C-alpha atoms as one frame of an Amber mdcrd trajectory, in Angstrom:
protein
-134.694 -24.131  50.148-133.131 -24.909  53.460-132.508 -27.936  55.123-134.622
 -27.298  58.153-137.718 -26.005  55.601-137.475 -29.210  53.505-137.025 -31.459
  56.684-140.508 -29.870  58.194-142.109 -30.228  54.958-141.380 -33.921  55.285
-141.964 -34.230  58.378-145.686 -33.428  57.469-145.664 -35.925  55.084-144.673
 -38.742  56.942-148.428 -39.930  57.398-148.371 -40.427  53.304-144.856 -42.918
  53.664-146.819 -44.877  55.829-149.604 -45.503  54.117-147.955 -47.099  51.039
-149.114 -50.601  49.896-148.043 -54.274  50.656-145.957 -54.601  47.295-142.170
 -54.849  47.827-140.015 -51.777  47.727-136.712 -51.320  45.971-134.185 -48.144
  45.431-134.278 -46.930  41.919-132.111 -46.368  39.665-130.222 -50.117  40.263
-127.526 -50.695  40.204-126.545 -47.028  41.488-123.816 -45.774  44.316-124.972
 -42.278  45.379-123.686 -40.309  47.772-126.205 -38.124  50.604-125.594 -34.717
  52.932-126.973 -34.048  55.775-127.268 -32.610  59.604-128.127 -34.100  62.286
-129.063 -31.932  65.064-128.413 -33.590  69.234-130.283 -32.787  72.182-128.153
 -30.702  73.607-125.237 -30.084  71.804-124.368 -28.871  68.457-125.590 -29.999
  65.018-123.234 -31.917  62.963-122.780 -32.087  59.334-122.547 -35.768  57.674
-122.220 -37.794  54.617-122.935 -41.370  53.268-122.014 -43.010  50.493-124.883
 -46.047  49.167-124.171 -48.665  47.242-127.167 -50.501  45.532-127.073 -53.677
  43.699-128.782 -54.684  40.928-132.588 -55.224  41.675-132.428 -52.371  44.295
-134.503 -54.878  47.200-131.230 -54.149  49.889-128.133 -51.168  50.055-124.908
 -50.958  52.165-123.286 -47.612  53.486-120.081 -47.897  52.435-118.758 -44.531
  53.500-119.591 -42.351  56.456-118.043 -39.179  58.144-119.006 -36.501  60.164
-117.839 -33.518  58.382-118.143 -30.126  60.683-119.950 -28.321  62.898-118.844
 -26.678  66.176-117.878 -29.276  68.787-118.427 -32.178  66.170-114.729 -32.886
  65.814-115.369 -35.475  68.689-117.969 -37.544  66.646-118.247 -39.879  64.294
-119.406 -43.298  62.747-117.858 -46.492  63.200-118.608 -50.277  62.387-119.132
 -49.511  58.656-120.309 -51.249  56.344-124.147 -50.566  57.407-126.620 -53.030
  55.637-129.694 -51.395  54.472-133.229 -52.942  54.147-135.896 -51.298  51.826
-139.398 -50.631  53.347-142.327 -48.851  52.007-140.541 -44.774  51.706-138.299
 -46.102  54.615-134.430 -46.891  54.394-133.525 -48.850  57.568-129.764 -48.445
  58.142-129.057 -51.845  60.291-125.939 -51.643  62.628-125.599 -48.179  62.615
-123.335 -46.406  65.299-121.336 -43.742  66.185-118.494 -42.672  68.838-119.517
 -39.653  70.788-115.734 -39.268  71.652-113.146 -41.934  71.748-114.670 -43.706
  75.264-118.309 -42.724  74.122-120.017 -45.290  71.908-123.650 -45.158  71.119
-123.683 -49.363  70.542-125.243 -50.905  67.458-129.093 -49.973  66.580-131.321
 -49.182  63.182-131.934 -45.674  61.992-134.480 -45.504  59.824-134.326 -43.132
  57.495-138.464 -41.761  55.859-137.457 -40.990  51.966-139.182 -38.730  49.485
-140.416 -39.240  46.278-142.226 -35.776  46.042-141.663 -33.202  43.347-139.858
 -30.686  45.147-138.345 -33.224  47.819-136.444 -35.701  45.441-134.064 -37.642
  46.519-133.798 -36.744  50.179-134.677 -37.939  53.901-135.353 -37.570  57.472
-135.226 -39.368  60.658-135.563 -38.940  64.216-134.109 -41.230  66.481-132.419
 -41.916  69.822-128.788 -42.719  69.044-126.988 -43.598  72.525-128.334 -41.246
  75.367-129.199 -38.554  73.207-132.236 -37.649  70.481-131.641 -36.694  67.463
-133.012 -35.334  64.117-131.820 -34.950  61.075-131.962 -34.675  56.982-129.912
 -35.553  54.087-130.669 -35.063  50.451-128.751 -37.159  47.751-125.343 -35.029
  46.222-124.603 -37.034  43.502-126.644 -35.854  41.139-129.516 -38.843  40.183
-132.585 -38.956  41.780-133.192 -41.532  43.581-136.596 -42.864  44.629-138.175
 -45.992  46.481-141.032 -47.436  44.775
């Protein structure tokens, strides 16, 4: 299934994430490193293939992205991330990625902000994401899906 199917199936979702209960969340398995794909698509200009790389520590309550890189797309050679490592707070089918940022060309960065990340649990959506954000002057959307081969879940 493509990216852009899965990404509108969970964006149709979304309304379930948010109506998880009060209990606390955590990433399972823990401890786990696991490594996502993804696009992100700009407002005007290209889409822009990524990954991350999560580490989890035992008990699963926080993360940090250890690893991040924009890997292709037309006209993407002049992005990427910077200020790693990320810190990661777990909310109910939400990752928040604190801190994240990226350099829209050397003289271009988008300053520090949290992209939160809406994760499915769903049979046929395992172990994979959206967001939607505004990351510097520009919107964005995007999915990733884990690579590494585990499923991961929050529960």
């Amino acid at each position: 299934m493509s990216w852009i199917s899965r990404f509108l199936a969970l964006v149709l979702m979304a309304g379930a994430f948010v109506a998880t209960g009060a209990q606390a969340q955590v990433i399972t398995p823990n401890p786990t490193t696991f490594t996502v794909a993804g696009v992100m698509n700009f407002e005007a200009w290209p889409s822009c293939n990524f990954t991350m790389t999560f580490d989890v520590p035992a008990g699963g309550a926080s993360a940090t992205v250890t690893s991040a890189a924009v890997t292709g797309g037309a006209g993407c050679e002049q992005r990427s991330f910077t200020g790693l490592p990320w810190t990661v707070r777990v909310g109910p089918q939400v990752l928040h990625i604190d801190n994240f940022e990226m350099l829209f060309g050397p003289a271009y960065p988008t300053g520090k902000q949290t992209l939160d990340v809406y994760w499915s649990n769903y049979p046929g959506y395992p172990s994979s994401g959206f967001f939607s954000a505004s990351i510097g002057l520009s919107s964005t959307m995007g999915f990733m899906e884990v690579t590494s081969g585990q499923t991961i879940a929050i529960n």
